[in-house]
Coordinates of C-alpha atoms and ligand atoms in Angstrom, one line a residue:
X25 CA 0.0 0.0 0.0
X26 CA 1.4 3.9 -0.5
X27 CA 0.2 7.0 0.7
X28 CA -0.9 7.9 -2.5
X29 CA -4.6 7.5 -3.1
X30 CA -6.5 7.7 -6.5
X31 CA -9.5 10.0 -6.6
X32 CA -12.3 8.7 -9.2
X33 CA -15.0 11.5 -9.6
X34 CA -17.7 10.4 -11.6
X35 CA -20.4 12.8 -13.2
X36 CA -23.8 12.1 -11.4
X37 CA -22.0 10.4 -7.9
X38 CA -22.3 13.4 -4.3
X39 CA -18.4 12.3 -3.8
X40 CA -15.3 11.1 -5.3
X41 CA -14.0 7.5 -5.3
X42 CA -10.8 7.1 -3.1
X43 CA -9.1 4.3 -4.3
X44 CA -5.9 2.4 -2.6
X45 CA -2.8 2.5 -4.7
X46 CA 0.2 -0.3 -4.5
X47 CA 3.9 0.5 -5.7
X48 CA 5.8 -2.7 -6.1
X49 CA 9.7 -2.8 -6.6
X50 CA 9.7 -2.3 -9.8
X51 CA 7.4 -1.1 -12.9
X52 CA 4.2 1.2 -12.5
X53 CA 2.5 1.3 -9.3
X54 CA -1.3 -0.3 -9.5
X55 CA -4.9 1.1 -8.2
X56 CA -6.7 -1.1 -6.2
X57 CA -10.3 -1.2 -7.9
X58 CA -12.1 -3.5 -6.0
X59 CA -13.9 -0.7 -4.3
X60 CA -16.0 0.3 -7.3
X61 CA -18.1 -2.6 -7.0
X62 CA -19.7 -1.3 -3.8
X63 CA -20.2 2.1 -5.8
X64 CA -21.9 0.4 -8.5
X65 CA -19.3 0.0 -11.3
X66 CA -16.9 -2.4 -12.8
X67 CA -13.8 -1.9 -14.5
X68 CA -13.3 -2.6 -18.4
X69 CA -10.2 -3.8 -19.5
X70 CA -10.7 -6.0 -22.5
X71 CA -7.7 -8.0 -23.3
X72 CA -6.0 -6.9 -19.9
X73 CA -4.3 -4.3 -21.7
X74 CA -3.9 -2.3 -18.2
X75 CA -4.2 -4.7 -15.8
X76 CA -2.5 -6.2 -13.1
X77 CA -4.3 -9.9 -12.2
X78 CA -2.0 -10.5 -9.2
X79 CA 1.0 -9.8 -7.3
X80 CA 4.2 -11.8 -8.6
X81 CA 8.1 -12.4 -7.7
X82 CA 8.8 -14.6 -10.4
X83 CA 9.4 -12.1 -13.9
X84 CA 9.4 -8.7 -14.6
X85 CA 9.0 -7.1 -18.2
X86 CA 9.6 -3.2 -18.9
X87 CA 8.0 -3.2 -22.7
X88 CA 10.0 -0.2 -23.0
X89 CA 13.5 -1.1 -22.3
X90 CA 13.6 -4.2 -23.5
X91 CA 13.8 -5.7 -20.1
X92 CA 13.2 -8.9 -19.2
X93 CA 14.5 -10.4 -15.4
X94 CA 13.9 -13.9 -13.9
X95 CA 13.9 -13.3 -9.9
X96 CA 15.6 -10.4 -10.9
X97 CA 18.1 -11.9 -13.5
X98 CA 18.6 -10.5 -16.3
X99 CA 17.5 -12.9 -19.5
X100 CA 20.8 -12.1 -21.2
X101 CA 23.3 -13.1 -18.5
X102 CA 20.8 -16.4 -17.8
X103 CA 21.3 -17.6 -21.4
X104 CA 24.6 -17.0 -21.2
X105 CA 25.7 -18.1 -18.3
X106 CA 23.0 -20.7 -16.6
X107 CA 21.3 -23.4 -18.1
X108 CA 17.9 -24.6 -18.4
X109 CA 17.4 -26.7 -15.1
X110 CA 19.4 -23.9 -13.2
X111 CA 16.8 -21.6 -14.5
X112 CA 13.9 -24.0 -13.3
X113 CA 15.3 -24.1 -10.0
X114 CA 15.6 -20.0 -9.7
X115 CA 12.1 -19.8 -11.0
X116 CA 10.7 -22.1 -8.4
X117 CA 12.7 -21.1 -5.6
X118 CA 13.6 -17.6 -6.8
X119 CA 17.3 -18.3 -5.5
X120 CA 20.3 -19.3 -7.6
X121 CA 20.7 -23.3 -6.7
X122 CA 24.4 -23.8 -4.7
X123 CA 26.7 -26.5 -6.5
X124 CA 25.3 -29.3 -4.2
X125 CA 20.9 -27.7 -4.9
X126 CA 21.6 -27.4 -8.2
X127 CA 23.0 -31.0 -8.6
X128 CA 20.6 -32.5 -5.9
X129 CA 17.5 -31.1 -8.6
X130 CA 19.0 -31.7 -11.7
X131 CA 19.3 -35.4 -10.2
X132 CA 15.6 -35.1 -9.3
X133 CA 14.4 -34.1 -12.6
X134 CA 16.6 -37.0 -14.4
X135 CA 15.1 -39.8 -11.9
X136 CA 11.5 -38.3 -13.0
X137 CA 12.0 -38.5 -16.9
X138 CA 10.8 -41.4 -17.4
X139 CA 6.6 -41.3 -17.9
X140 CA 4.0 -44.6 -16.6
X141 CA 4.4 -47.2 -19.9
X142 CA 0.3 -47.1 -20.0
X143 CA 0.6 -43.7 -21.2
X144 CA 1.9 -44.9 -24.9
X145 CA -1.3 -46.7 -25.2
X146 CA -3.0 -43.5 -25.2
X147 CA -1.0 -42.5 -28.7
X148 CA -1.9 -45.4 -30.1
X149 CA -5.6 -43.2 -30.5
X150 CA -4.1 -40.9 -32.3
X151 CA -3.5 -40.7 -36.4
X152 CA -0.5 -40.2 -36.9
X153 CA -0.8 -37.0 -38.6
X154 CA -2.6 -35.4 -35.4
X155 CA -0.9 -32.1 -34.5
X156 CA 1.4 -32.5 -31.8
X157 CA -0.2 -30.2 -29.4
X158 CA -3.6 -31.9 -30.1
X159 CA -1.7 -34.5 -28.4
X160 CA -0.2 -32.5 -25.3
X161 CA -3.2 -31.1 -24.6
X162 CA -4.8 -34.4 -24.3
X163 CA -2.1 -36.2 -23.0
X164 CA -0.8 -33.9 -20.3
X165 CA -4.1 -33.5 -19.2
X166 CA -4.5 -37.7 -18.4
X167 CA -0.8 -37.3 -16.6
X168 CA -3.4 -36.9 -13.2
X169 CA -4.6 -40.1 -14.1
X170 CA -1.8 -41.5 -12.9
X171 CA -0.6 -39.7 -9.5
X172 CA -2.7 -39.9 -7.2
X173 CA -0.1 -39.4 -4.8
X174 CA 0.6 -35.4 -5.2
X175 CA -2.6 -33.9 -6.0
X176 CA -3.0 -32.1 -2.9
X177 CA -3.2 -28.3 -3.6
X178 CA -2.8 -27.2 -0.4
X179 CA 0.4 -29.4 -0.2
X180 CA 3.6 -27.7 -1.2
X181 CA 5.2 -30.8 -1.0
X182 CA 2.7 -32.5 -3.8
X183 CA 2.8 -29.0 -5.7
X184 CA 6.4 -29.3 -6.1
X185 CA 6.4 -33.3 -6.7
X186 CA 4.5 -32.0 -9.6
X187 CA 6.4 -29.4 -10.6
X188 CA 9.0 -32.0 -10.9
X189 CA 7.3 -34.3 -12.5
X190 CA 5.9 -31.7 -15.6
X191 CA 9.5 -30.8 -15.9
X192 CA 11.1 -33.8 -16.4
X193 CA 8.2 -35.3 -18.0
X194 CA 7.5 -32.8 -20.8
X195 CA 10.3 -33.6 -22.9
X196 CA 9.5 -37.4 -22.9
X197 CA 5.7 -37.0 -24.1
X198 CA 7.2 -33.7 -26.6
X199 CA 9.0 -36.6 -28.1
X200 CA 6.8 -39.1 -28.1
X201 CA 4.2 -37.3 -30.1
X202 CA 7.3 -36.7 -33.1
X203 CA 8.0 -40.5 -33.1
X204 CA 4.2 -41.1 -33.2
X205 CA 4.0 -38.7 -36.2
X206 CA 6.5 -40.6 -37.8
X207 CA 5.2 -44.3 -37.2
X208 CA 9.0 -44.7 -35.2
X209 CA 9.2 -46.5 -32.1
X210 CA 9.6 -44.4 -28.9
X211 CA 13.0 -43.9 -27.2
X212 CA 13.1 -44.1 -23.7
X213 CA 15.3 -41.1 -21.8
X214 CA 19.0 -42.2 -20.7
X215 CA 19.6 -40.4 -17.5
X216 CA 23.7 -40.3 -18.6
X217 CA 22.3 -37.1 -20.6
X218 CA 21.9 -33.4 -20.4
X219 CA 18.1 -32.1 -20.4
X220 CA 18.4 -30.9 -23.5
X221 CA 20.8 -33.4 -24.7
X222 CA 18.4 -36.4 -23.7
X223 CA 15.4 -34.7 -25.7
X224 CA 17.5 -34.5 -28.7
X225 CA 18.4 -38.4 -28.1
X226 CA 14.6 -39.3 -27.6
X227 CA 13.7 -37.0 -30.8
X228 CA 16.0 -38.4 -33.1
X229 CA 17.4 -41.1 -31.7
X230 CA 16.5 -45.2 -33.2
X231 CA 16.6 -49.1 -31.5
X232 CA 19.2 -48.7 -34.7
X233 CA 21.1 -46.1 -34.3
X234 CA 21.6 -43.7 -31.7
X235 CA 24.1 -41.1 -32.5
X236 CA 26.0 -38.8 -30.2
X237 CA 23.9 -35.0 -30.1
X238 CA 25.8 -32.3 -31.5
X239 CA 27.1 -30.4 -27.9
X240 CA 26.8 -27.1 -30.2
X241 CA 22.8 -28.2 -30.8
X242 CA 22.4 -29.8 -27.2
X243 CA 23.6 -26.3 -26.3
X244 CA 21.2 -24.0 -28.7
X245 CA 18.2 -26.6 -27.6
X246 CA 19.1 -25.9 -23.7
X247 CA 18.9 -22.0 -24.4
X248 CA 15.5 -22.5 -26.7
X249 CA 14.0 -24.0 -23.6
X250 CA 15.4 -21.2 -21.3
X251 CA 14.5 -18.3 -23.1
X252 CA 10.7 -19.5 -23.3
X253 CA 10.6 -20.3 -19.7
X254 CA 8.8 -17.5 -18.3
X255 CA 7.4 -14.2 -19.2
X256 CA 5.1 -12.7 -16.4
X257 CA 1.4 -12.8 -16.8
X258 CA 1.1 -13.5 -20.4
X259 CA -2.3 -15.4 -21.7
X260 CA -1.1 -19.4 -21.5
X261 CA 0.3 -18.4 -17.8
X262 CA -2.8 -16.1 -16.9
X263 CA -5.0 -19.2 -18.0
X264 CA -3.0 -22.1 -15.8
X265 CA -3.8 -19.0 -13.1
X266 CA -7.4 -19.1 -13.6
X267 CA -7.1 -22.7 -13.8
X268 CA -5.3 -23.4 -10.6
X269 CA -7.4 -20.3 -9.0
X270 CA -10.5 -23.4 -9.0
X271 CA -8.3 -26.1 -7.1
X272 CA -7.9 -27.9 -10.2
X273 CA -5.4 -30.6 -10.5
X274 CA -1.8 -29.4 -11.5
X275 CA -2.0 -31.2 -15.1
X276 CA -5.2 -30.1 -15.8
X277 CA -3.9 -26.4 -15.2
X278 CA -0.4 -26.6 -17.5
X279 CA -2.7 -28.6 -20.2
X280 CA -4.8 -25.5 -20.0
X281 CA -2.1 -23.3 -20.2
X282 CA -0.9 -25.7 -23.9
X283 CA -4.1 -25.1 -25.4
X284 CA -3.8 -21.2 -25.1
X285 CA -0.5 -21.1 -25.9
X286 CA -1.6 -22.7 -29.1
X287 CA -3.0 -19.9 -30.7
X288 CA -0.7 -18.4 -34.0
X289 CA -1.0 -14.9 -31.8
X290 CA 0.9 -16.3 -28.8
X291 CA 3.1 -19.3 -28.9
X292 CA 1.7 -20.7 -32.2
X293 CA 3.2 -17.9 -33.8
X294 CA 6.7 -19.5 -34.4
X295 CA 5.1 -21.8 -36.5
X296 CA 3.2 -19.5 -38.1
X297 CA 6.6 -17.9 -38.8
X298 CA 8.7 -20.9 -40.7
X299 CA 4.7 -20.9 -42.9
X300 CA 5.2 -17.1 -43.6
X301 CA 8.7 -17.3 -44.5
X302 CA 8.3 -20.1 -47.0
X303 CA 5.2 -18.6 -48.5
X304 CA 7.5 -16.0 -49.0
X305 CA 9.8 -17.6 -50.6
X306 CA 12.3 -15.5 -51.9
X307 CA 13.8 -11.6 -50.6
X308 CA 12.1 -10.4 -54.0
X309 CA 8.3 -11.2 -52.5
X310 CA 8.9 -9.3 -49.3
X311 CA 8.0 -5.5 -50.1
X312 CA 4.4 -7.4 -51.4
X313 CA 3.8 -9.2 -47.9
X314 CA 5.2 -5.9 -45.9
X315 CA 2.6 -4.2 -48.0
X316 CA 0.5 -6.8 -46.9
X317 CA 0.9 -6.9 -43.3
X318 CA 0.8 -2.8 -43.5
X319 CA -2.9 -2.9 -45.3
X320 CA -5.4 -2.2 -42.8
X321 CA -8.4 -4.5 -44.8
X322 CA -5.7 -6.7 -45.1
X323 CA -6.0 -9.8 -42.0
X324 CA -1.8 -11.1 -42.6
X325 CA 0.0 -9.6 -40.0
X326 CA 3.8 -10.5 -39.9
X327 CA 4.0 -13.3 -37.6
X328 CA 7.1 -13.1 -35.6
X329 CA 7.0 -9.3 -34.9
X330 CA 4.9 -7.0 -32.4
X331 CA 4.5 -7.9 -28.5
X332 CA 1.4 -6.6 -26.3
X333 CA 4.1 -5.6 -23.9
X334 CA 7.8 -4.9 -25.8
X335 CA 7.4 -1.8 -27.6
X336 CA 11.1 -1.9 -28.0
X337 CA 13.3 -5.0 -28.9
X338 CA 12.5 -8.3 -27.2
X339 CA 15.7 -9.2 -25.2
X340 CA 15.0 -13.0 -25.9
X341 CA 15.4 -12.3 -30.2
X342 CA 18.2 -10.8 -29.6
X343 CA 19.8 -13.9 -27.7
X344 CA 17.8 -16.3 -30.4
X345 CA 19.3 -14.3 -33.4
X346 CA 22.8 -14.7 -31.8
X347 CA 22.0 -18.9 -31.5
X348 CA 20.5 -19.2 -35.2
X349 CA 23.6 -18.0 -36.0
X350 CA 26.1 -20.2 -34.2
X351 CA 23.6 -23.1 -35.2
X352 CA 23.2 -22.3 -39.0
X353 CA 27.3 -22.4 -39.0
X354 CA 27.5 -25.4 -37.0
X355 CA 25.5 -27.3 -39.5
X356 CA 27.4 -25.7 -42.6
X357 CA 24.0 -24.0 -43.5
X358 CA 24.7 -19.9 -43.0
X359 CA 23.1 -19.9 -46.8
X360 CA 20.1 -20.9 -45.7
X361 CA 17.0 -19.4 -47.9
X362 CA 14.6 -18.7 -45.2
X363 CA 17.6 -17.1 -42.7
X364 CA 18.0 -14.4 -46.1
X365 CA 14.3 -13.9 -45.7
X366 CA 14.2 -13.2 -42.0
X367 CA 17.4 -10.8 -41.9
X368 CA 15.8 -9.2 -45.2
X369 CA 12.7 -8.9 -43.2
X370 CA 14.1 -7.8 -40.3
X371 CA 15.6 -5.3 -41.8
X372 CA 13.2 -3.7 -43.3
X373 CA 10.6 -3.9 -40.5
X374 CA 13.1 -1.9 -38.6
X375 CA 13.4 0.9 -41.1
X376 CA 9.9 0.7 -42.5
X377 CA 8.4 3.6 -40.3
X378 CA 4.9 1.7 -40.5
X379 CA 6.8 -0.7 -37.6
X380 CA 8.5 2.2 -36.3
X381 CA 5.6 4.0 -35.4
X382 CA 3.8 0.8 -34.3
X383 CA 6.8 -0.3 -32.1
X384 CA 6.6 -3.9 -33.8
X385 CA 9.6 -5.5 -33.0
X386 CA 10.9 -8.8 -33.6
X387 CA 9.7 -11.1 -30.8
X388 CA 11.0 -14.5 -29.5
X389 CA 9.4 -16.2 -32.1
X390 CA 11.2 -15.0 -35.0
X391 CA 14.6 -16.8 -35.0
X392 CA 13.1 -19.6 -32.6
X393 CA 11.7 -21.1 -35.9
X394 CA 14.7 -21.3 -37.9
X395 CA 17.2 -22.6 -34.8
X396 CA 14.4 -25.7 -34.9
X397 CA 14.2 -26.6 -38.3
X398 CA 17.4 -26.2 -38.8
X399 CA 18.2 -29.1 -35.8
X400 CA 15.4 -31.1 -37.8
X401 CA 12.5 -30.4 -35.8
X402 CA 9.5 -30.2 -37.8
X403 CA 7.3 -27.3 -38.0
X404 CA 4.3 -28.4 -36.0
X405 CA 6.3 -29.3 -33.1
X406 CA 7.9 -26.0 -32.8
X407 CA 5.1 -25.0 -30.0
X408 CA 5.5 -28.1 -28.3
X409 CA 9.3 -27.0 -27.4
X410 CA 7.5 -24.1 -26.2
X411 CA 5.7 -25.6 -24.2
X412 CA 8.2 -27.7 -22.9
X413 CA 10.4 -24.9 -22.0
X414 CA 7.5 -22.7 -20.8
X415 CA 6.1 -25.7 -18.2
X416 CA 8.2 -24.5 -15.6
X417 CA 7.0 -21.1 -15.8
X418 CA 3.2 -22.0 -16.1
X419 CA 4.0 -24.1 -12.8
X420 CA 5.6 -22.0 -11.1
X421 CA 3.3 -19.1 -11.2
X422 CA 0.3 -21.9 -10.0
X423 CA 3.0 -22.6 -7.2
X424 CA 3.2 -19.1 -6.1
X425 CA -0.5 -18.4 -6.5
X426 CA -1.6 -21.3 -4.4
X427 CA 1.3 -19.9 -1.5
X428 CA -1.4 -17.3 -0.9
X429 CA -4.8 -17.2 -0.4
X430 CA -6.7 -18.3 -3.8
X431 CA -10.2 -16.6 -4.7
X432 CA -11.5 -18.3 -7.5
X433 CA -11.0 -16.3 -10.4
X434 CA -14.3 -14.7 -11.8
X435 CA -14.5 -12.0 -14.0
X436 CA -17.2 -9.5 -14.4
X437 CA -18.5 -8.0 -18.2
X438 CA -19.8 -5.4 -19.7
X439 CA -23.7 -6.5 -20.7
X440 CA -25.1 -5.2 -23.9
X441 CA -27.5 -7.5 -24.8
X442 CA -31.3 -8.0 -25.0
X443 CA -33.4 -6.2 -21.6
X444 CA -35.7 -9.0 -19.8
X445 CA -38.9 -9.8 -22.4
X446 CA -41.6 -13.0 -22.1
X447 CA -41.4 -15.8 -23.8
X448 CA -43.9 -16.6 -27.1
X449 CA -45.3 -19.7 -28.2
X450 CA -43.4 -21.6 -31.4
X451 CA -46.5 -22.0 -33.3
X452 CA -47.3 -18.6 -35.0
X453 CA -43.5 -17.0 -33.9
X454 CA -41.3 -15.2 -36.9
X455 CA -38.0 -15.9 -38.6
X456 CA -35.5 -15.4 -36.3
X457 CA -33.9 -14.4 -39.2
X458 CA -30.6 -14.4 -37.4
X459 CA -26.9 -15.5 -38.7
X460 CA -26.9 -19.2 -38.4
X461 CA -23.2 -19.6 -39.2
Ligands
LIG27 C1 4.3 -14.5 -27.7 O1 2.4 -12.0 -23.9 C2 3.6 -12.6 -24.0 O2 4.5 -12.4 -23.2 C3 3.7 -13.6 -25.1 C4 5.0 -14.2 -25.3 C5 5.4 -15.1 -24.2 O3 6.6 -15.4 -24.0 O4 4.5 -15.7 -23.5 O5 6.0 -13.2 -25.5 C6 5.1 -15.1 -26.5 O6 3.1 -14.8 -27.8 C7 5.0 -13.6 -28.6 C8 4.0 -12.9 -29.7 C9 3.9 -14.0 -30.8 N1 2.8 -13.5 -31.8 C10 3.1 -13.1 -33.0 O7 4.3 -12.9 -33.4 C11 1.9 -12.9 -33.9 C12 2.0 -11.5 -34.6 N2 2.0 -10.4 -33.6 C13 0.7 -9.9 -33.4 O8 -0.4 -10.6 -33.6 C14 0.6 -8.9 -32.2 O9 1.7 -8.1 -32.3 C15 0.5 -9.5 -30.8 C16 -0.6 -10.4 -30.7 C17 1.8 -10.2 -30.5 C18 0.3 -8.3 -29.9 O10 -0.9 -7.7 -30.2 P1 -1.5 -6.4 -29.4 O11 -0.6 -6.0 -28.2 O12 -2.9 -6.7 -29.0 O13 -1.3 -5.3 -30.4 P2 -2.4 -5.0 -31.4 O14 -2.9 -6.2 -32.1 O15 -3.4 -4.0 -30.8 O16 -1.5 -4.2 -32.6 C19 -1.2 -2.8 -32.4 C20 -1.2 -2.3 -33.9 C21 -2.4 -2.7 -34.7 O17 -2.5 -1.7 -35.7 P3 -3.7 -0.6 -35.4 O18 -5.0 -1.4 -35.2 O19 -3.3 0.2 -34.2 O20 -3.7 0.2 -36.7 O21 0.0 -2.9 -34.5 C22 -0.5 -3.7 -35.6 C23 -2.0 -4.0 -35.4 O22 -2.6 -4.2 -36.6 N3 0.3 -5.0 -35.6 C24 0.8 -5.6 -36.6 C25 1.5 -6.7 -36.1 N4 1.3 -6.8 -34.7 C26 0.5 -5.7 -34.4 N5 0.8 -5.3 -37.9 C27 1.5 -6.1 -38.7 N6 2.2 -7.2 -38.3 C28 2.2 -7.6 -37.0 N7 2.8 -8.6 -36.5

């Protein structure tokens, strides 16, 4: 709470509104509004453009510097620096792990790898050419079919049994719906390997052959996952929120937090990238899509640029661009077509002052793409590494939010439609005449 108070005056009320106001240790302070109900009013925010849905610890974004910190880390010196499970563990905890934590979890996570054999009965309902994250969703969603054991809530000890479970697990089922897709058998995780290193193995890996990962792509995988770990209150995260917020079950929640991230306008969108680029096709199409994505009757938009909250760079592309790179050379392929077409692209979006005035920057999803096709990861499975490497993030914001006390999200609306009227009898009633669609 401050000092300061906010003063609503609104035309037809005998007094002002005094409203609390919060200043937190970083970004803009907040004004408590849950006052106006009493006065008769609601707020309306749609899309939570200017809205805060809850206190948090775990990240902090400033759209306008570029900013983004991890219990106050910045995302630069993580990707340099840490790894993956070392960022898992400071998300959790909100601590750096010591030598003997961060061995004693990344130990923890390799022991829970491994997911219950019924569960590869449940592809065998699936065609093969089902989209991956049809399968996640359905598939991390039965995960609380299985344990029993930790779905007590209130427990921190079962919440964080389950946060190590969706960690470890993730990467498993991620590869188990590519082998599905292509008719191969499923490779079980060896627990001599690297978290990234032993998702790699159980992608690509064969009963025939099982060749050594690349430490150059174990390395780029390990900083895909990182950088998608977290990012404050963004739609997937503020759905496993609302989720959690009704006691449900932990894999109910992050599968709820899959299916939003699905969307092309969220973490769909690095698919929808690799499709852009090769409808592209070539540097000589790309004034016509620019043109394109600049037309206001026109619906393409250029996936892969804008953010609802960087209106500056987004510090994660920067770190992805710098990994595309090292990548591309690594597997001899710095020619690659679609790399021309993004730096053409990027380029011009940064000069074009359509962007420029609309702040549209590339986001995280924009080199993201290229790193994982160029590894060999097919298209459709480019959200499923996001939501492998966002899991912890989803779970650790449930974690944190079920620390306090939970009220049941429950929004409130703006009502526009019909006033009461009586119900007529069918026989003798007109046309609805109504869109039927
Ligand atoms: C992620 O929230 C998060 O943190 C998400 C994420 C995370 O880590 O969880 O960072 C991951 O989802 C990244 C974003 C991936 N999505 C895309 O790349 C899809 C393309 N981008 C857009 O759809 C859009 O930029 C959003 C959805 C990302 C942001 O949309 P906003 O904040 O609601 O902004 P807006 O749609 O109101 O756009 C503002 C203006 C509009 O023009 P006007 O109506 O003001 O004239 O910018 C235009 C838009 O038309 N615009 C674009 C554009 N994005 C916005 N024009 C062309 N191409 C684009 N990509």
């Amino acid at each position: 709470m401050t000092d300061k108070k906010a003063t609503l005056a609104v035309e037809g009320l005998d007094a002002n509104i005094e409203l609390p106001t919060y200043k937190g240790t970083m970004g803009p302070d907040v004004i408590d509004v849950r006052g106006l109900t009493a006065k008769g009013y609601f707020t309306y925010d749609p899309g939570f453009v200017s809205t805060a849905s809850c206190e948090s610890k775990i990240t902090f974004i400033d759209g306008g510097k570029g900013q983004l910190l991890h219990r106050g880390y910045p995302i630069d010196q993580l990707a340099e620096n840490s790894d993956y499970l070392e960022t898992c563990y400071l998300l959790l905890h909100g601590e750096l792990p010591s030598e003997a934590e961060y061995k004693e979890f990344v130990d923890i996570i390799t022991t829970h790898t491994m997911v219950h054999e019924s569960i590869s009965r449940f592809f065998r309902g699936f065609h093969h050419d089902s989209h991956p994250m049809a399968m996640m969703c359905g598939i991390v969603g039965a995960l609380s079919a299985f344990y029993h054991d930790s779905l007590d809530i209130t427990n921190p000890r079962h919440r964080i049994i389950s946060a190590h479970r969706l960690i470890a697990k993730m990467p498993t089922l991620a590869a188990m719906c590519y082998k599905h897709s292509q008719g191969q058998p499923f490779m079980y995780p060896d627990n001599n390997l690297g978290y990234a290193e032993n998702f790699l193995h159980m992608m690509f890996g064969t009963p025939c052959s099982d060749p050594k990962v690349s430490p150059v792509l174990a390395r780029a995988m390990d900083k895909i996952f990182l950088l998608h770990a977290d990012h404050e209150q963004n739609a997937s995260t503020s759905t496993v929120r609302l989720a959690g917020s009704s006691g449900a079950n932990p894999f109910a929640c992050i599968a709820s937090g899959i299916a939003t991230l699905w969307g092309p306008a969220h973490g769909g969108a690095n698919e929808a990238v690799l499709k852009m680029l090769e409808e592209i096709g070539d540097v000589s199409n790309i004034d016509a899509y620019v043109a394109k994505a600049k037309d206001k009757n026109d619906p393409f938009r250029l996936m892969g640029f804008g953010h609802r909250v960087y209106k500056n760079f987004d510090p994660r592309a920067k770190v992805m661009k710098g990994t595309c790179d090292e990548v591309l050379a690594e597997l001899g392929l710095e020619n690659d077509p679609l790399l021309a077409i993004a730096k053409r692209l990027e380029q011009i979006a940064l000069e074009d002052p359509y962007f420029i005035e609309k702040k549209l920057y590339p986001n995280v999803d924009f080199y993201s793409g290229i790193i994982m096709k160029a590894i060999g990861i097919p298209t459709d499975m480019f959200t499923v590494i996001f939501a492998t490497g966002r899991t912890v993030g989803w779970i650790a914001h449930w974690h944190e939010m079920l620390g306090e006390s939970v009220k049941i999200g429950r929004p409130r609306q703006l009502y526009t439609g019909a006033t009461p009227r009586d119900y007529t009898d069918r026989a003798g009633r007109p046309a609805a005449s109504v869109d039927t669609f």
